[in-house]
mmCIF file of C-alpha atoms in Angstrom:
data_model
loop_
_atom_site.group_PDB
_atom_site.id
_atom_site.type_symbol
_atom_site.label_atom_id
_atom_site.label_comp_id
_atom_site.label_asym_id
_atom_site.label_seq_id
_atom_site.Cartn_x
_atom_site.Cartn_y
_atom_site.Cartn_z
ATOM 1 C CA UNK A 1 -20.684 -40.940 7.880
ATOM 2 C CA UNK A 2 -19.336 -39.769 4.510
ATOM 3 C CA UNK A 3 -17.576 -42.418 2.525
ATOM 4 C CA UNK A 4 -14.211 -40.874 3.155
ATOM 5 C CA UNK A 5 -14.368 -40.134 6.637
ATOM 6 C CA UNK A 6 -14.462 -43.618 8.399
ATOM 7 C CA UNK A 7 -10.817 -43.382 9.208
ATOM 8 C CA UNK A 8 -8.631 -42.399 12.044
ATOM 9 C CA UNK A 9 -5.492 -40.521 10.888
ATOM 10 C CA UNK A 10 -3.699 -41.500 13.922
ATOM 11 C CA UNK A 11 -4.449 -45.291 13.244
ATOM 12 C CA UNK A 12 -3.192 -44.942 9.695
ATOM 13 C CA UNK A 13 0.098 -43.248 11.006
ATOM 14 C CA UNK A 14 0.491 -46.004 13.605
ATOM 15 C CA UNK A 15 0.705 -48.624 10.936
ATOM 16 C CA UNK A 16 2.696 -46.346 8.416
ATOM 17 C CA UNK A 17 5.299 -46.118 11.013
ATOM 18 C CA UNK A 18 5.896 -49.867 10.491
ATOM 19 C CA UNK A 19 5.428 -50.126 6.838
ATOM 20 C CA UNK A 20 9.272 -51.041 6.308
ATOM 21 C CA UNK A 21 8.802 -53.788 8.828
ATOM 22 C CA UNK A 22 5.744 -55.704 7.502
ATOM 23 C CA UNK A 23 7.737 -58.507 6.138
ATOM 24 C CA UNK A 24 10.321 -58.812 8.934
ATOM 25 C CA UNK A 25 8.941 -62.078 10.466
ATOM 26 C CA UNK A 26 10.911 -61.464 13.609
ATOM 27 C CA UNK A 27 10.017 -57.821 13.834
ATOM 28 C CA UNK A 28 7.187 -55.844 15.629
ATOM 29 C CA UNK A 29 4.579 -57.422 13.335
ATOM 30 C CA UNK A 30 5.710 -60.901 13.730
ATOM 31 C CA UNK A 31 2.546 -62.046 15.563
ATOM 32 C CA UNK A 32 0.611 -61.469 12.223
ATOM 33 C CA UNK A 33 2.958 -63.686 10.487
ATOM 34 C CA UNK A 34 2.607 -66.367 13.236
ATOM 35 C CA UNK A 35 -1.422 -66.254 13.026
ATOM 36 C CA UNK A 36 -1.582 -66.184 9.315
ATOM 37 C CA UNK A 37 -1.487 -69.859 8.887
ATOM 38 C CA UNK A 38 -4.492 -70.267 11.313
ATOM 39 C CA UNK A 39 -6.395 -67.768 9.477
ATOM 40 C CA UNK A 40 -5.768 -69.057 6.078
ATOM 41 C CA UNK A 41 -6.751 -72.650 7.211
ATOM 42 C CA UNK A 42 -9.906 -71.388 8.801
ATOM 43 C CA UNK A 43 -11.074 -69.522 5.613
ATOM 44 C CA UNK A 44 -10.044 -72.549 3.401
ATOM 45 C CA UNK A 45 -12.558 -74.521 5.517
ATOM 46 C CA UNK A 46 -15.248 -72.406 4.267
ATOM 47 C CA UNK A 47 -14.514 -71.687 0.656
ATOM 48 C CA UNK A 48 -12.370 -73.055 -2.210
ATOM 49 C CA UNK A 49 -9.769 -70.537 -2.904
ATOM 50 C CA UNK A 50 -8.784 -71.764 -6.176
ATOM 51 C CA UNK A 51 -9.803 -69.104 -8.815
ATOM 52 C CA UNK A 52 -11.930 -67.316 -6.152
ATOM 53 C CA UNK A 53 -11.987 -63.519 -6.403
ATOM 54 C CA UNK A 54 -11.061 -62.344 -2.895
ATOM 55 C CA UNK A 55 -10.492 -58.815 -1.329
ATOM 56 C CA UNK A 56 -8.689 -58.294 1.699
ATOM 57 C CA UNK A 57 -9.800 -55.196 3.524
ATOM 58 C CA UNK A 58 -7.373 -53.644 5.665
ATOM 59 C CA UNK A 59 -4.518 -55.506 3.978
ATOM 60 C CA UNK A 60 -1.639 -53.565 5.413
ATOM 61 C CA UNK A 61 1.615 -54.895 3.866
ATOM 62 C CA UNK A 62 -0.258 -57.840 2.357
ATOM 63 C CA UNK A 63 0.560 -60.821 4.791
ATOM 64 C CA UNK A 64 -2.939 -62.373 4.337
ATOM 65 C CA UNK A 65 -3.351 -61.098 0.887
ATOM 66 C CA UNK A 66 -0.183 -63.094 -0.447
ATOM 67 C CA UNK A 67 -1.332 -66.231 1.497
ATOM 68 C CA UNK A 68 -4.664 -66.127 -0.433
ATOM 69 C CA UNK A 69 -2.972 -65.670 -3.701
ATOM 70 C CA UNK A 70 -0.557 -68.349 -3.102
ATOM 71 C CA UNK A 71 -3.574 -70.639 -2.354
ATOM 72 C CA UNK A 72 -5.001 -69.913 -5.892
ATOM 73 C CA UNK A 73 -7.186 -66.755 -5.213
ATOM 74 C CA UNK A 74 -7.311 -63.910 -7.480
ATOM 75 C CA UNK A 75 -6.459 -61.511 -4.745
ATOM 76 C CA UNK A 76 -7.120 -57.892 -4.199
ATOM 77 C CA UNK A 77 -5.593 -55.880 -1.238
ATOM 78 C CA UNK A 78 -7.143 -52.678 0.230
ATOM 79 C CA UNK A 79 -5.836 -50.139 2.734
ATOM 80 C CA UNK A 80 -5.789 -46.565 3.503
ATOM 81 C CA UNK A 81 -2.111 -46.636 4.650
ATOM 82 C CA UNK A 82 -0.363 -45.705 1.277
ATOM 83 C CA UNK A 83 3.146 -46.512 2.714
ATOM 84 C CA UNK A 84 2.052 -50.102 3.657
ATOM 85 C CA UNK A 85 0.350 -50.544 0.248
ATOM 86 C CA UNK A 86 3.669 -49.492 -1.506
ATOM 87 C CA UNK A 87 5.501 -52.292 0.443
ATOM 88 C CA UNK A 88 2.828 -54.749 -0.390
ATOM 89 C CA UNK A 89 3.073 -54.026 -4.062
ATOM 90 C CA UNK A 90 6.808 -54.255 -4.083
ATOM 91 C CA UNK A 91 6.818 -57.552 -2.021
ATOM 92 C CA UNK A 92 4.239 -59.115 -4.320
ATOM 93 C CA UNK A 93 6.158 -57.869 -7.437
ATOM 94 C CA UNK A 94 9.323 -59.466 -5.960
ATOM 95 C CA UNK A 95 7.625 -62.780 -5.703
ATOM 96 C CA UNK A 96 5.827 -62.691 -8.792
ATOM 97 C CA UNK A 97 2.317 -62.633 -7.454
ATOM 98 C CA UNK A 98 -0.295 -61.058 -9.541
ATOM 99 C CA UNK A 99 -2.056 -59.179 -6.643
ATOM 100 C CA UNK A 100 -3.986 -55.835 -7.280
ATOM 101 C CA UNK A 101 -3.602 -53.205 -4.444
ATOM 102 C CA UNK A 102 -5.814 -50.087 -3.819
ATOM 103 C CA UNK A 103 -5.484 -47.195 -1.489
ATOM 104 C CA UNK A 104 -9.182 -46.610 -0.643
ATOM 105 C CA UNK A 105 -11.783 -47.037 2.028
ATOM 106 C CA UNK A 106 -14.089 -50.139 2.279
ATOM 107 C CA UNK A 107 -17.043 -47.776 1.671
ATOM 108 C CA UNK A 108 -15.802 -46.279 -1.350
ATOM 109 C CA UNK A 109 -14.470 -49.743 -2.953
ATOM 110 C CA UNK A 110 -18.064 -51.048 -2.169
ATOM 111 C CA UNK A 111 -19.477 -48.293 -4.410
ATOM 112 C CA UNK A 112 -16.930 -49.025 -7.211
ATOM 113 C CA UNK A 113 -17.075 -52.793 -6.912
ATOM 114 C CA UNK A 114 -20.470 -53.914 -5.484
ATOM 115 C CA UNK A 115 -21.259 -57.571 -5.739
ATOM 116 C CA UNK A 116 -17.819 -58.343 -7.319
ATOM 117 C CA UNK A 117 -16.032 -60.755 -4.963
ATOM 118 C CA UNK A 118 -16.609 -64.469 -4.010
ATOM 119 C CA UNK A 119 -15.142 -63.588 -0.589
ATOM 120 C CA UNK A 120 -14.105 -60.776 1.630
ATOM 121 C CA UNK A 121 -11.629 -60.825 4.454
ATOM 122 C CA UNK A 122 -11.414 -58.150 7.009
ATOM 123 C CA UNK A 123 -9.130 -59.299 9.703
ATOM 124 C CA UNK A 124 -7.903 -57.151 12.797
ATOM 125 C CA UNK A 125 -9.171 -54.041 11.125
ATOM 126 C CA UNK A 126 -12.755 -53.120 12.547
ATOM 127 C CA UNK A 127 -11.157 -52.088 15.913
ATOM 128 C CA UNK A 128 -9.183 -49.531 14.012
ATOM 129 C CA UNK A 129 -11.891 -47.489 12.441
ATOM 130 C CA UNK A 130 -14.529 -45.034 14.129
ATOM 131 C CA UNK A 131 -17.703 -46.815 12.638
ATOM 132 C CA UNK A 132 -17.074 -50.672 12.384
ATOM 133 C CA UNK A 133 -20.847 -51.262 11.169
ATOM 134 C CA UNK A 134 -20.096 -48.989 8.153
ATOM 135 C CA UNK A 135 -17.172 -51.297 7.085
ATOM 136 C CA UNK A 136 -19.172 -54.474 7.688
ATOM 137 C CA UNK A 137 -21.953 -52.865 5.397
ATOM 138 C CA UNK A 138 -19.319 -52.156 2.778
ATOM 139 C CA UNK A 139 -17.926 -55.773 3.016
ATOM 140 C CA UNK A 140 -21.328 -57.164 2.591
ATOM 141 C CA UNK A 141 -21.936 -54.889 -0.531
ATOM 142 C CA UNK A 142 -18.636 -56.046 -2.233
ATOM 143 C CA UNK A 143 -19.359 -59.761 -1.873
ATOM 144 C CA UNK A 144 -21.476 -61.740 -4.364
ATOM 145 C CA UNK A 145 -24.938 -63.259 -3.305
ATOM 146 C CA UNK A 146 -23.890 -66.706 -1.835
ATOM 147 C CA UNK A 147 -20.395 -65.467 -1.045
ATOM 148 C CA UNK A 148 -18.648 -65.260 2.333
ATOM 149 C CA UNK A 149 -17.268 -62.532 4.414
ATOM 150 C CA UNK A 150 -14.580 -63.242 7.241
ATOM 151 C CA UNK A 151 -13.894 -60.952 9.935
ATOM 152 C CA UNK A 152 -11.478 -61.098 12.877
ATOM 153 C CA UNK A 153 -11.206 -58.743 15.881
ATOM 154 C CA UNK A 154 -10.787 -58.636 19.657
ATOM 155 C CA UNK A 155 -13.587 -59.328 22.142
ATOM 156 C CA UNK A 156 -14.388 -56.344 24.656
ATOM 157 C CA UNK A 157 -13.913 -58.742 27.534
ATOM 158 C CA UNK A 158 -11.569 -58.415 30.592
ATOM 159 C CA UNK A 159 -9.496 -61.334 29.283
ATOM 160 C CA UNK A 160 -8.785 -59.444 26.260
ATOM 161 C CA UNK A 161 -7.778 -56.449 28.098
ATOM 162 C CA UNK A 162 -5.274 -58.590 30.088
ATOM 163 C CA UNK A 163 -3.836 -60.590 27.326
ATOM 164 C CA UNK A 164 -4.410 -58.675 24.195
ATOM 165 C CA UNK A 165 -2.950 -55.219 25.547
ATOM 166 C CA UNK A 166 -1.328 -55.553 28.947
ATOM 167 C CA UNK A 167 0.498 -58.773 28.339
ATOM 168 C CA UNK A 168 0.862 -58.650 24.538
ATOM 169 C CA UNK A 169 1.930 -54.892 24.236
ATOM 170 C CA UNK A 170 3.428 -54.175 27.534
ATOM 171 C CA UNK A 171 4.838 -57.164 29.397
ATOM 172 C CA UNK A 172 5.892 -59.565 26.327
ATOM 173 C CA UNK A 173 6.313 -56.870 23.571
ATOM 174 C CA UNK A 174 4.606 -59.051 21.124
ATOM 175 C CA UNK A 175 3.194 -56.074 19.345
ATOM 176 C CA UNK A 176 3.974 -52.362 19.427
ATOM 177 C CA UNK A 177 2.651 -50.402 22.366
ATOM 178 C CA UNK A 178 -0.449 -48.569 21.594
ATOM 179 C CA UNK A 179 -1.634 -50.839 18.946
ATOM 180 C CA UNK A 180 -5.087 -51.290 20.622
ATOM 181 C CA UNK A 181 -7.560 -49.527 22.480
ATOM 182 C CA UNK A 182 -9.650 -51.479 24.826
ATOM 183 C CA UNK A 183 -13.021 -49.286 24.125
ATOM 184 C CA UNK A 184 -12.760 -50.123 20.432
ATOM 185 C CA UNK A 185 -12.919 -53.910 20.929
ATOM 186 C CA UNK A 186 -16.133 -55.628 19.641
ATOM 187 C CA UNK A 187 -18.200 -58.279 21.411
ATOM 188 C CA UNK A 188 -19.115 -61.319 19.185
ATOM 189 C CA UNK A 189 -22.664 -60.544 19.915
ATOM 190 C CA UNK A 190 -22.258 -57.084 18.607
ATOM 191 C CA UNK A 191 -20.304 -58.090 15.478
ATOM 192 C CA UNK A 192 -23.139 -60.629 14.651
ATOM 193 C CA UNK A 193 -25.776 -57.899 14.912
ATOM 194 C CA UNK A 194 -23.767 -55.606 12.686
ATOM 195 C CA UNK A 195 -23.525 -58.467 10.137
ATOM 196 C CA UNK A 196 -27.152 -59.427 10.266
ATOM 197 C CA UNK A 197 -28.193 -55.704 9.720
ATOM 198 C CA UNK A 198 -25.898 -55.798 6.682
ATOM 199 C CA UNK A 199 -27.783 -58.853 5.432
ATOM 200 C CA UNK A 200 -25.256 -61.395 6.362
ATOM 201 C CA UNK A 201 -25.998 -64.680 8.133
ATOM 202 C CA UNK A 202 -23.330 -65.921 10.738
ATOM 203 C CA UNK A 203 -22.190 -69.362 9.990
ATOM 204 C CA UNK A 204 -19.031 -69.849 12.142
ATOM 205 C CA UNK A 205 -17.338 -68.222 15.187
ATOM 206 C CA UNK A 206 -14.067 -69.431 16.223
ATOM 207 C CA UNK A 207 -11.570 -68.024 18.880
ATOM 208 C CA UNK A 208 -7.768 -67.906 18.480
ATOM 209 C CA UNK A 209 -5.524 -69.060 21.210
ATOM 210 C CA UNK A 210 -1.790 -68.784 21.790
ATOM 211 C CA UNK A 211 -0.087 -72.121 22.757
ATOM 212 C CA UNK A 212 3.584 -71.396 23.411
ATOM 213 C CA UNK A 213 4.790 -75.000 23.479
ATOM 214 C CA UNK A 214 3.918 -75.436 19.817
ATOM 215 C CA UNK A 215 6.066 -74.467 16.634
ATOM 216 C CA UNK A 216 7.632 -71.077 17.415
ATOM 217 C CA UNK A 217 6.633 -70.159 13.837
ATOM 218 C CA UNK A 218 3.041 -71.133 14.361
ATOM 219 C CA UNK A 219 2.041 -71.076 17.955
ATOM 220 C CA UNK A 220 -1.659 -70.164 17.347
ATOM 221 C CA UNK A 221 -4.580 -72.551 17.225
ATOM 222 C CA UNK A 222 -8.210 -72.238 16.708
ATOM 223 C CA UNK A 223 -10.444 -72.608 19.868
ATOM 224 C CA UNK A 224 -14.048 -72.261 21.103
ATOM 225 C CA UNK A 225 -12.966 -69.698 23.409
ATOM 226 C CA UNK A 226 -13.714 -66.440 21.910
ATOM 227 C CA UNK A 227 -12.875 -64.142 25.102
ATOM 228 C CA UNK A 228 -9.807 -62.697 23.412
ATOM 229 C CA UNK A 229 -9.255 -62.887 19.610
ATOM 230 C CA UNK A 230 -11.921 -64.322 17.578
ATOM 231 C CA UNK A 231 -12.978 -64.883 13.867
ATOM 232 C CA UNK A 232 -16.504 -64.716 12.312
ATOM 233 C CA UNK A 233 -17.473 -66.194 9.005
ATOM 234 C CA UNK A 234 -20.757 -64.655 7.381
ATOM 235 C CA UNK A 235 -22.630 -65.733 4.366
ATOM 236 C CA UNK A 236 -24.631 -63.284 2.002
ATOM 237 C CA UNK A 237 -27.869 -65.101 1.389
#
């Protein structure tokens, strides 16, 4: 697939519609704010973020990107939704965070910045592109030898359909309706295979679970149950 064609315009438009609401912690994207501490803590288990060069692929409005920067990383954000990137730039500027943002595909960025980063994060993005394997290859190309690539996505499992779409989008209104399509979900075994083909070694797989009795601002925890949302850490050897 050509470098500039691994995108779905409808997916970009979907997130562009919510560009002004990226930083509303009680808005339609609030679950991204709620899950962010769990992601950052998990990433920090595997790498020292102080002075690390990290690129956040599919960064949207910069929620994780800013968390990486606040943790001490030299952070770069990458997304094809120009409206979201503009919001990310303005928010970083307002909070005096020296983050670099690009409107670009992962594949093109990999050509321009191969073997550049100590770590790559690609969270909740793979299920929104036509060819996730291509993005995984690009992430592997961007990271240095010995570096770490972090993915998160949804499992193509009946429980993910029930909880990730029916409940989250239609019953509880946690996320905007139509955010996900079940057929684009990726099984952990498939993601691991894509990673290995890209020259990456899987070093950790962790699920994410919702515990409503916890702190309202941080109700998510890591778990060994990967049936719904899960994260995968890979090392480039």
